[in-house]
Amino acid sequence: MSDRSESDRLVKESRFERLIRRPEIGSFIVMIVIIVALAFASDFKAFNALGLKNNIAIIAQYGIIATGAAALMIAGEFDLSIGSMIGFAGMSMAMMLKWGLPFGLGEATPMSAFFLTLIMTLGIGWLIGTIVVRSGLSSFIVTLAFLFLMRGVTEVSFRVINKSTQISGLQDFKETSWFADILGGRVFGWFYDIWFALGGNLNRRGEQWVDGFDARFMWWLIIVGVAWFIMGRTQLGNWIYATGDDKEAARANGVPIDRVKVGLFMFTAFCATMFAACQVFDTNTSDAAKGNLMELFAIAIAVVGGTLMTGGFGSIIGVAFGAITVGLVANAVFFIPSIDGAWFRVFLGAILLAAVFANERIRKRITGGI
Amino acid sequence: MATPYLCVEKLVKKFGPFTALGGVDLEVYPGEVHALLGDNGAGKSTLIKTLAGVHQPTSGQIYIEGNPVTFRSPRDASAAGIGTVYQDLALNQLMSVTRNFFMGRELKSSFGRLRMNEMNQIAHDEMLKIGIDFSDPTQTVGTMSGGQRQTLAIARAIYFGARVLILDEPTSALGQKQQMGVLKTIKRVRKRGDIAVIFITHNEIHSQLVADRYTFLALGQVIGAGTKESLAHDEIRRLMAGGAEMRDLEQELAEV
Ligand SMILES: Nc1ncnc2c1ncn2[C@@H]1O[C@H](COP(=O)(O)OP(=O)(O)OP(=O)(O)O)[C@@H](O)[C@H]1O
Ligand SMILES: [Mg+2]
């Protein structure tokens, strides 16, 4: 009796039990179900050479901004300005490329347009974060203000400088600039070359059909990889989780929670800028409505991926699974023409609700509530 | 007489119009347990939060080994050797034992990478030293018992080189056996001789068992202080009740 100790009371879990308790398990299972269902329902068209490329294009778009939104949510804050930030960044880059750099600095190159825009968006991210941590106001309301503010500024700038709220027919900078090419060009061509060499990836005339993925696929992988590493394995990651879990406890232990939060608002601004840059250099166009509603998709995907609304818990890999799920369903209408595209929103609403309940259960379990 | 490691002079802390601390003096010596006693709302937690850098004093001065210091953040205070175990323990519920143990002071290699295995080992060993064999350092704190959390917080403060260990009601939420465990831990820390312990409690017996020196707070002010020898037993009881005579209180009770 007396030689029993506290540690005897905790049963060692098997590997399998550990696996099914991982935060990304729910979104993983949903993703597998969707992949299989879509493959059969589309008669495998969704995963032929072109289908795969198109699906991954939208998955990567969602994935880039959802990663930023999830990291910020884990730290306990929201960013509703992501969509407007995308519009603003796209406008800024396209406008510089068409009308030249501001302050009479001459012609813009893709690189100068990108970095000047990035400086502005990171600055706005810093400003939003600073307002949130200094005022103690809810980030929901502060970023909602920036949602309107930046969308308005984007439209006004377009009208004043460009006389129209869209820019199309920019020259194809990918042909002359390696920098534009790594943002808007093709990547992982070897994948499709091998596919072709193995006898697939053929168009109707028997030539190679698709020659690579959109570059945003690579950027998504990079952003997910870096974010996953930072969140799980580094001091900064520990601080981000601690900030969202109990910020007073984190502060008392010397975690610089304000700097962590401001940094993450800058990270979501960075993700929005990458989203916009890939779009501008891919299509050579921009318009004032770009990125509309994207902040809500980003948050929804973060939640579907297992991120807690209350902060302190979530998985970058789970969010990647969420992006795959939502991206595939968003695109499903192109592969299954008989369904109405609006079902996508019905589906998203339903899994969002299911995910919120599932996440709440997880939270109760790890806080000892059940 | 030895010099105090930590000394506080005329410390005032106001929250807006409310004076939580109205000019408090305090001296703590290495190798001693200093009991800080007082009724609910007397200002004990506020005092130690000021010492720990969580609050900035409105006026007054803190000295470490005779030198005036200003703590702008908990980091400053912990760098000066002040290790605090808060009433709410400052633990992150959703995070693991190890991550909490090293919170804010993570062991890292290049690129800020965490040395997770090493950290797991240290967290386990340090908790074992003060009496809890904790098999799974990856368990989340949310699922631990009150006593285990207390042990974690104390082990953490000691490991990170606290010269002043501040314990805010470490026994209040515990069962009898675990309370004694914490008192034993306090005695072990005292025996090292180099650490000063500030021990906040509402339990007279607990303070009698381990304290060498007392300070009594009431309504934000010191109403009595001294070594164990210099204070008579009744005096301690009287001061703990905020200066009221125990007999009067007993009488009041009887009248209800
Ligand atoms: N951040 C704050 N803002 C305003 N008032 C505060 C704040 N913190 C504490 N107080 C007030 O200061 C007074 C002292 O509180 P404190 O927590 O220091 O008491 P305590 O002696 O620790 O009591 P207990 O024994 O119940 O823990 C209380 O009246 C409390 O309401
Ligand atoms: Mg208190």
XYZ file of C-alpha atoms and ligand atoms in Angstrom:
658
model
C 0.000 0.000 0.000
C 2.563 2.573 1.080
C 4.954 1.718 -1.739
C 2.441 2.819 -4.302
C 3.421 6.140 -5.821
C 1.735 8.762 -7.900
C 3.349 7.591 -11.114
C 1.782 4.132 -10.873
C -1.602 5.672 -11.449
C -0.868 6.770 -14.970
C -1.160 3.884 -17.373
C 1.425 3.929 -20.125
C -0.355 4.341 -23.408
C 0.412 2.229 -26.407
C 1.704 3.780 -29.577
C -1.711 3.473 -31.144
C -3.433 5.218 -28.243
C -0.938 8.039 -28.504
C -1.575 8.297 -32.216
C -5.330 8.632 -31.897
C -4.894 11.325 -29.249
C -2.874 13.518 -31.542
C -4.582 16.846 -32.325
C -4.427 16.337 -36.084
C -6.129 12.951 -36.081
C -9.640 14.304 -36.700
C -8.690 16.454 -39.663
C -6.573 13.616 -41.039
C -9.502 11.198 -41.086
C -11.825 13.778 -42.663
C -9.189 14.480 -45.319
C -8.816 10.804 -46.218
C -12.580 10.409 -46.506
C -12.808 13.431 -48.822
C -9.912 12.296 -50.991
C -11.417 8.851 -51.492
C -14.949 10.152 -52.032
C -13.794 12.755 -54.540
C -11.648 10.254 -56.419
C -14.606 7.963 -56.996
C -17.236 10.652 -57.533
C -15.116 12.408 -60.161
C -14.170 9.157 -61.853
C -10.545 9.915 -60.793
C -10.531 13.112 -62.876
C -9.794 15.131 -59.733
C -6.412 13.438 -59.484
C -5.327 13.197 -63.102
C -2.398 15.377 -64.140
C -4.367 18.580 -64.561
C -6.816 17.869 -61.763
C -3.991 17.432 -59.283
C -2.342 20.667 -60.350
C -5.571 22.652 -60.091
C -6.511 21.151 -56.772
C -3.120 21.833 -55.291
C -3.258 25.405 -56.562
C -6.305 26.180 -54.423
C -5.163 24.018 -51.508
C -1.886 25.939 -51.400
C -3.716 29.270 -51.466
C -5.872 28.278 -48.542
C -2.984 26.596 -46.805
C -0.716 29.641 -46.874
C -3.163 31.957 -45.130
C -4.597 29.276 -42.837
C -1.103 28.582 -41.484
C -0.736 32.222 -40.509
C -4.238 32.372 -39.060
C -3.685 29.173 -37.060
C -0.362 30.307 -35.573
C -2.042 33.522 -34.456
C -5.071 31.686 -33.066
C -2.792 29.381 -31.085
C -1.424 32.543 -29.476
C -5.002 33.528 -28.652
C -5.739 36.223 -31.259
C -7.670 36.562 -34.521
C -6.890 38.401 -37.704
C -9.901 39.423 -39.781
C -7.790 41.663 -41.984
C -6.142 38.829 -43.954
C -8.474 39.131 -46.958
C -8.145 42.894 -47.187
C -4.394 42.525 -46.728
C -4.345 40.235 -49.781
C -6.266 42.845 -51.790
C -4.004 45.607 -50.579
C -0.776 43.718 -51.306
C -1.965 42.668 -54.761
C -3.012 46.218 -55.564
C 0.266 47.596 -54.323
C 2.400 45.235 -56.405
C 0.343 45.494 -59.591
C 0.136 49.244 -59.336
C 3.880 49.657 -58.872
C 4.506 47.375 -61.825
C 2.125 49.375 -64.002
C 2.708 52.925 -62.827
C 6.199 52.779 -61.364
C 7.477 53.046 -57.814
C 6.084 55.734 -55.516
C 7.933 58.995 -54.780
C 9.322 59.073 -58.330
C 11.739 56.224 -57.658
C 11.420 55.114 -61.267
C 10.367 51.861 -62.882
C 9.478 48.944 -60.619
C 10.956 45.484 -60.993
C 9.083 42.460 -59.634
C 11.595 42.335 -56.808
C 11.358 45.977 -55.805
C 7.551 45.912 -56.075
C 7.393 42.807 -53.897
C 9.744 43.979 -51.186
C 8.335 47.487 -50.998
C 4.883 45.952 -50.613
C 6.159 43.519 -48.014
C 7.629 46.364 -45.986
C 4.218 48.060 -46.017
C 2.215 44.949 -45.120
C 4.616 43.944 -42.359
C 4.376 47.512 -41.092
C 0.579 47.289 -41.046
C 0.798 43.898 -39.314
C 3.066 45.460 -36.730
C 0.645 48.354 -36.281
C -2.347 46.033 -35.812
C -0.438 43.915 -33.309
C 0.798 46.929 -31.409
C -2.695 48.395 -31.183
C -4.036 45.067 -29.908
C -1.398 44.529 -27.210
C -1.194 48.167 -26.107
C -4.928 48.807 -25.922
C -5.895 45.396 -24.630
C -8.853 45.542 -27.018
C -10.094 42.359 -28.624
C -8.176 41.579 -31.797
C -11.517 40.666 -33.347
C -12.655 44.288 -33.332
C -9.296 45.863 -34.128
C -8.740 43.644 -37.154
C -12.360 44.092 -38.242
C -11.599 47.799 -38.418
C -8.561 47.034 -40.567
C -10.665 44.781 -42.785
C -12.759 47.817 -43.791
C -9.917 50.280 -43.663
C -7.616 48.421 -45.981
C -10.284 47.334 -48.430
C -11.332 50.968 -48.671
C -7.783 52.226 -49.098
C -7.237 49.604 -51.790
C -10.286 50.699 -53.770
C -9.608 54.402 -53.389
C -5.988 53.976 -54.467
C -7.108 52.050 -57.520
C -9.619 54.737 -58.520
C -7.354 57.694 -57.865
C -4.206 56.377 -59.503
C -5.482 53.798 -61.943
C -8.972 55.185 -62.735
C -10.274 51.617 -62.585
C -10.513 49.024 -59.827
C -8.633 46.444 -61.790
C -5.383 46.000 -63.597
C -5.052 43.426 -66.332
C -2.646 42.808 -69.149
C 0.538 43.508 -67.258
C 3.481 42.115 -69.169
C 4.403 38.559 -68.222
C 7.268 39.271 -65.859
C 7.975 35.564 -65.437
C 9.700 35.573 -68.810
C 12.184 38.253 -67.874
C 12.540 37.985 -64.119
C 13.576 34.907 -62.147
C 12.048 36.558 -59.117
C 8.592 36.759 -60.708
C 9.070 33.178 -61.856
C 9.678 31.735 -58.385
C 6.454 33.396 -57.210
C 4.154 32.941 -60.193
C 5.821 30.297 -62.349
C 5.900 26.502 -62.266
C 7.688 24.274 -59.777
C 8.445 20.571 -59.301
C 8.429 19.997 -63.082
C 10.370 16.761 -62.441
C 7.244 15.274 -60.889
C 5.289 15.654 -64.116
C 8.311 14.706 -66.235
C 8.570 11.412 -64.392
C 4.827 10.901 -64.705
C 5.168 11.495 -68.453
C 8.178 9.194 -68.691
C 6.136 6.488 -66.976
C 3.544 6.793 -69.718
C 0.965 9.047 -68.050
C 0.364 12.796 -68.074
C -0.610 12.792 -71.784
C -2.899 15.215 -73.563
C -5.205 14.277 -76.455
C -2.400 14.518 -78.986
C -0.155 12.273 -76.915
C 2.223 15.039 -75.809
C 3.205 15.912 -72.248
C 0.131 17.554 -70.751
C 1.144 19.384 -67.553
C 4.692 20.612 -66.900
C 4.604 21.588 -63.232
C 2.699 22.790 -60.195
C 2.026 26.431 -59.462
C 4.853 28.009 -57.474
C 2.520 28.633 -54.564
C 2.660 24.898 -53.873
C 6.334 25.283 -53.027
C 5.675 28.364 -50.883
C 2.952 26.558 -49.012
C 5.291 23.638 -48.285
C 8.003 26.038 -47.130
C 5.646 28.004 -44.892
C 4.127 24.846 -43.396
C 7.562 23.289 -42.896
C 9.005 26.326 -41.162
C 5.881 26.929 -39.088
C 5.691 23.271 -38.057
C 9.329 23.306 -36.989
C 8.996 26.544 -35.060
C 5.747 25.639 -33.329
C 6.773 22.183 -32.219
C 10.482 22.260 -31.678
C 11.674 25.705 -30.745
C 11.595 28.124 -27.867
C 9.535 30.550 -29.908
C 6.947 27.822 -30.494
C 6.790 27.113 -26.770
C 6.178 30.799 -26.191
C 3.428 30.961 -28.806
C 1.519 28.070 -27.217
C 2.057 29.501 -23.728
C 0.823 32.941 -24.782
C -2.434 31.488 -26.053
C -2.883 29.047 -23.187
C -2.575 31.364 -20.196
C -0.948 34.651 -20.971
C -0.552 35.742 -17.363
C 1.220 32.502 -16.489
C 3.428 32.947 -19.535
C 4.186 36.542 -18.621
C 5.016 35.608 -15.036
C 7.580 33.156 -16.363
C 9.240 35.814 -18.473
C 7.692 35.067 -21.870
C 7.535 38.321 -23.868
C 3.903 37.815 -24.818
C 3.442 41.206 -26.459
C 6.344 40.676 -28.797
C 5.115 37.165 -29.591
C 1.697 38.518 -30.557
C 2.967 41.437 -32.614
C 5.304 39.043 -34.415
C 2.409 36.754 -35.281
C 0.269 39.607 -36.630
C 3.242 40.354 -38.875
C 3.361 36.682 -39.850
C -0.284 36.678 -40.996
C 0.481 39.836 -42.986
C 3.425 38.005 -44.536
C 1.235 35.034 -45.473
C -1.344 37.361 -47.059
C 1.426 39.057 -49.033
C 2.739 35.713 -50.321
C -0.807 34.762 -51.340
C -1.138 38.029 -53.279
C 2.333 37.874 -54.846
C 1.772 34.355 -56.189
C -1.545 35.479 -57.641
C -0.252 38.687 -59.246
C 2.769 37.075 -60.874
C 0.818 34.011 -61.963
C -2.054 35.863 -63.682
C -0.486 39.297 -64.329
C -3.664 40.891 -63.045
C -5.066 42.384 -59.898
C -8.351 43.850 -58.771
C -9.787 45.539 -55.729
C -11.932 42.595 -54.646
C -9.093 40.070 -54.440
C -8.918 38.121 -51.193
C -12.494 38.909 -50.258
C -13.714 36.622 -47.410
C -10.345 34.890 -47.261
C -9.905 35.768 -43.571
C -12.978 33.700 -42.787
C -11.799 30.752 -44.859
C -8.451 30.937 -43.103
C -10.054 30.832 -39.661
C -12.483 28.082 -40.679
C -9.634 25.938 -42.001
C -7.593 26.544 -38.857
C -10.530 25.302 -36.774
C -11.197 22.324 -39.040
C -7.494 21.545 -38.614
C -7.935 21.244 -34.851
C -6.985 24.717 -33.626
C -8.832 25.818 -30.491
C -10.764 29.096 -30.718
C -9.578 29.870 -27.196
C -5.893 29.504 -28.058
C -3.073 27.426 -26.664
C -3.704 24.340 -28.721
C -3.474 23.392 -32.365
C -1.352 21.687 -34.956
C 0.206 23.120 -38.107
C 0.027 19.714 -39.795
C -3.639 19.403 -38.838
C -4.254 22.764 -40.488
C -2.502 21.526 -43.639
C -4.915 18.560 -43.666
C -7.767 21.038 -43.191
C -6.568 23.078 -46.165
C -6.450 19.958 -48.330
C -9.976 19.004 -47.277
C -11.496 22.421 -47.839
C -9.552 23.018 -51.073
C -10.692 19.731 -52.563
C -14.314 20.368 -51.710
C -14.145 23.930 -53.053
C -12.901 22.563 -56.370
C -15.148 19.517 -56.472
C -17.723 21.214 -58.683
C -15.202 21.353 -61.539
C -14.778 17.602 -61.476
C -18.348 16.604 -60.724
C -20.371 18.983 -62.953
C -23.689 17.582 -61.804
C -23.448 19.100 -58.321
C -24.316 22.658 -57.402
C -21.249 24.647 -56.346
C -23.092 26.098 -53.370
C -22.928 22.704 -51.664
C -19.351 23.648 -50.891
C -20.515 26.216 -48.379
C -23.023 23.817 -46.863
C -20.228 21.310 -46.415
C -17.830 23.868 -44.970
C -20.427 25.043 -42.478
C -21.172 21.494 -41.414
C -17.598 20.357 -40.870
C -16.781 23.628 -39.158
C -19.518 22.958 -36.648
C -18.433 19.351 -36.213
C -14.822 20.480 -35.727
C -15.757 23.018 -33.064
C -17.474 20.306 -31.046
C -14.624 17.872 -31.534
C -12.063 20.497 -30.496
C -14.038 21.357 -27.397
C -13.962 17.717 -26.370
C -10.223 17.653 -26.834
C -9.826 20.776 -24.739
C -11.887 19.299 -21.919
C -9.899 16.107 -21.999
C -6.492 17.761 -21.758
C -7.584 20.166 -19.057
C -8.930 17.245 -17.084
C -12.566 18.226 -17.640
C -13.533 14.709 -18.756
C 23.785 39.768 12.327
C 23.902 38.731 8.682
C 22.788 41.202 6.051
C 19.376 40.537 4.511
C 19.475 39.209 0.977
C 16.331 41.094 0.126
C 15.117 44.237 1.789
C 12.019 46.324 1.102
C 11.518 49.891 2.313
C 8.247 51.831 2.476
C 6.771 49.986 -0.465
C 3.531 51.527 -1.743
C 1.355 49.994 -4.433
C -1.829 51.667 -5.601
C -4.336 50.285 -8.070
C -5.964 53.496 -9.194
C -7.585 54.989 -6.098
C -7.104 51.779 -4.102
C -4.022 51.486 -1.878
C -3.171 47.791 -1.834
C 0.128 48.344 -0.013
C 0.629 51.391 2.189
C 4.343 51.556 2.983
C 5.537 48.035 3.739
C 8.981 47.146 5.154
C 10.382 43.642 4.882
C 13.752 41.922 5.366
C 14.541 38.363 4.352
C 17.710 36.477 5.245
C 19.310 33.511 3.505
C 18.744 30.212 5.265
C 15.595 31.493 6.930
C 11.918 30.956 6.359
C 10.036 34.200 6.577
C 6.317 33.728 7.148
C 4.130 36.443 5.645
C 0.779 36.352 7.333
C -2.450 38.297 7.154
C -6.109 38.141 6.396
C -7.662 37.798 2.965
C -7.040 40.928 0.972
C -4.290 42.133 3.324
C -1.978 42.586 0.350
C 0.286 39.548 0.634
C -0.059 38.501 -2.974
C 0.312 42.090 -4.127
C 3.531 42.435 -2.121
C 5.133 39.358 -3.586
C 3.966 40.171 -7.096
C 5.778 43.472 -6.710
C 8.887 41.634 -5.530
C 8.581 39.318 -8.520
C 8.410 42.144 -11.048
C 4.789 41.540 -12.046
C 3.675 44.879 -10.555
C 5.778 48.024 -10.462
C 5.704 49.744 -7.065
C 4.041 53.152 -6.893
C 6.791 54.261 -4.529
C 9.338 52.743 -2.170
C 12.512 50.817 -2.827
C 13.622 47.215 -3.122
C 17.239 46.287 -2.246
C 19.101 43.133 -3.149
C 22.191 42.601 -0.978
C 22.063 46.250 -0.097
C 21.868 47.563 -3.665
C 18.725 49.347 -4.855
C 17.050 47.511 -7.742
C 14.132 48.137 -10.073
C 12.305 45.219 -11.663
C 10.644 46.118 -14.947
C 9.540 42.572 -15.662
C 9.422 39.115 -14.082
C 12.562 38.398 -16.082
C 14.493 41.094 -14.182
C 13.333 39.711 -10.871
C 14.179 36.143 -11.709
C 17.595 37.234 -12.956
C 18.118 38.822 -9.525
C 17.395 35.456 -7.918
C 13.753 35.862 -7.004
C 11.846 32.682 -7.734
C 8.117 32.831 -7.254
C 5.490 30.151 -6.868
C 2.211 31.985 -7.258
C -1.068 31.151 -5.647
C -2.311 30.372 -9.146
C 1.072 28.687 -9.782
C 1.590 30.349 -13.186
C 1.260 27.061 -15.024
C -0.047 26.584 -18.537
C -2.715 23.921 -18.345
C -2.686 22.748 -21.940
C 1.067 22.290 -21.983
C 3.254 19.448 -20.777
C 5.111 19.192 -17.465
C 8.451 19.722 -19.169
C 7.332 22.671 -21.235
C 5.984 24.296 -18.102
C 9.109 23.497 -16.115
C 11.287 25.320 -18.622
C 8.794 28.014 -19.587
C 10.642 31.177 -20.537
C 14.026 29.543 -19.840
C 14.053 26.762 -22.396
C 17.244 24.863 -23.125
C 17.996 25.351 -26.756
C 20.519 24.568 -29.415
C 20.986 26.278 -32.773
C 17.947 28.048 -34.331
C 16.231 28.090 -30.944
C 15.619 24.337 -31.172
C 14.495 22.801 -27.895
C 16.632 20.101 -26.307
C 13.512 18.134 -25.455
C 15.019 14.865 -24.193
C 17.394 16.638 -21.874
C 14.588 18.868 -20.608
C 12.331 15.850 -19.964
C 15.111 14.199 -17.972
C 15.843 17.275 -15.846
C 12.179 17.927 -15.122
C 11.739 14.340 -13.996
C 14.890 14.341 -11.816
C 14.204 17.677 -10.169
C 10.675 16.678 -9.218
C 11.959 13.409 -7.847
C 14.424 15.301 -5.632
C 11.630 17.034 -3.793
C 9.454 14.026 -3.532
C 7.322 13.211 -6.571
C 8.226 10.471 -8.991
C 6.593 11.627 -12.122
C 6.691 9.044 -14.842
C 5.484 10.985 -17.843
C 6.896 14.488 -18.339
C 4.806 14.856 -21.497
C 1.545 14.738 -19.521
C -0.365 18.019 -19.634
C -0.518 20.036 -16.427
C -4.303 20.267 -16.740
C -4.554 16.617 -15.762
C -2.242 16.830 -12.711
C -3.361 16.990 -9.079
C -2.949 20.143 -6.984
C -0.009 18.718 -5.053
C 1.759 17.671 -8.206
C 1.344 21.140 -9.663
C 2.738 22.687 -6.491
C 5.741 20.393 -6.623
C 6.323 21.257 -10.246
C 6.248 24.968 -9.517
C 8.601 24.690 -6.513
C 11.026 22.372 -8.282
C 11.095 24.813 -11.172
C 11.891 27.825 -8.995
C 14.675 26.003 -7.148
C 16.211 24.586 -10.298
C 16.427 28.035 -11.827
C 18.639 29.290 -9.041
C 16.207 31.140 -6.833
C 18.006 32.898 -3.936
C 14.650 34.009 -2.605
C 11.929 31.418 -2.978
C 8.494 32.962 -2.649
C 5.643 30.565 -1.910
C 2.136 32.008 -1.995
C -0.137 29.694 0.005
C 1.595 26.543 -1.212
C -0.374 24.318 1.146
C -3.837 25.801 0.803
C -5.260 23.478 -1.827
C -3.644 20.275 -0.638
C -4.586 17.240 1.419
C -2.875 16.571 4.755
C -0.152 14.307 3.450
C 0.787 16.543 0.565
C 0.763 19.589 2.874
C 3.371 17.903 5.034
C 5.269 17.055 1.859
C 5.423 20.734 0.949
C 6.518 21.693 4.486
C 9.246 19.065 4.259
C 10.323 20.586 0.977
C 10.469 24.006 2.607
C 12.645 22.614 5.417
C 14.955 20.971 2.906
C 15.339 24.237 1.058
C 16.020 26.054 4.339
C 18.700 23.530 5.307
C 20.745 24.399 2.231
C 21.374 27.692 4.001
C 21.743 29.823 0.875
C 18.102 30.340 0.014
C 15.662 32.670 1.718
C 12.068 31.472 1.728
C 9.052 33.745 1.932
C 6.143 31.580 2.977
C 2.593 32.885 2.790
C -0.043 30.919 4.609
C -3.275 31.229 6.554
C -2.388 28.188 8.583
C -0.947 29.046 11.989
C 0.333 25.538 12.611
C 2.165 25.419 9.311
C 3.870 28.708 9.983
C 4.868 27.560 13.498
C 6.389 24.412 12.038
C 8.782 26.044 9.611
C 9.093 29.818 10.100
C 12.048 31.634 11.662
C 10.694 35.131 11.255
C 7.266 36.680 10.850
C 5.700 39.687 9.201
C 2.002 40.393 9.676
C 0.043 42.454 7.173
C -3.375 43.994 7.650
C -5.092 46.300 5.175
C -1.852 46.858 3.301
C 0.278 47.704 6.331
C 2.699 45.867 8.602
C 1.075 45.452 12.010
C 3.783 43.333 13.550
C 7.096 41.633 12.768
C 9.852 39.722 14.492
C 11.703 36.468 14.946
C 10.015 33.375 16.263
C 11.720 33.787 19.640
C 10.709 37.407 20.046
C 7.022 36.750 19.469
C 4.903 35.009 22.035
C 2.521 32.358 20.849
C -0.658 34.335 21.556
C 0.861 37.343 19.936
C 1.188 35.394 16.699
C -2.400 34.280 16.869
C -3.585 37.777 17.646
C -1.678 39.292 14.746
C -2.829 36.610 12.342
C -6.365 37.622 13.021
C -5.480 41.150 11.940
C -4.810 42.378 15.473
C -8.082 41.268 17.039
C -8.003 39.322 20.288
C -8.736 35.652 19.738
C -10.892 35.680 22.823
C -13.031 38.481 21.342
C -13.463 36.500 18.149
C -14.430 33.410 20.070
C -16.947 35.467 21.966
C -18.361 36.908 18.761
C -18.710 33.395 17.422
C -20.469 32.221 20.524
C -22.976 35.051 20.256
C -24.186 34.039 16.786
N -4.669 44.050 -10.132
C -5.425 44.588 -9.138
N -6.222 45.660 -9.376
C -6.965 46.201 -8.385
N -6.986 45.755 -7.124
C -6.226 44.692 -6.821
C -5.410 44.053 -7.792
N -4.760 43.024 -7.216
C -5.164 43.026 -5.930
N -6.027 44.018 -5.696
C -6.649 44.313 -4.398
O -5.627 44.474 -3.447
C -6.027 43.910 -2.210
C -4.972 42.935 -1.749
O -5.050 41.789 -2.559
P -4.058 40.559 -2.400
O -4.366 39.602 -3.476
O -2.677 41.074 -2.308
O -4.516 39.937 -0.990
P -3.938 38.693 -0.222
O -3.364 39.186 1.054
O -3.043 37.899 -1.091
O -5.269 37.868 0.082
P -5.530 36.276 0.095
O -5.121 35.817 1.436
O -6.995 36.173 -0.092
O -4.753 35.684 -1.009
C -7.384 43.282 -2.429
O -8.357 44.147 -1.906
C -7.502 43.157 -3.917
O -8.846 43.317 -4.315
Mg -3.176 36.055 -2.055
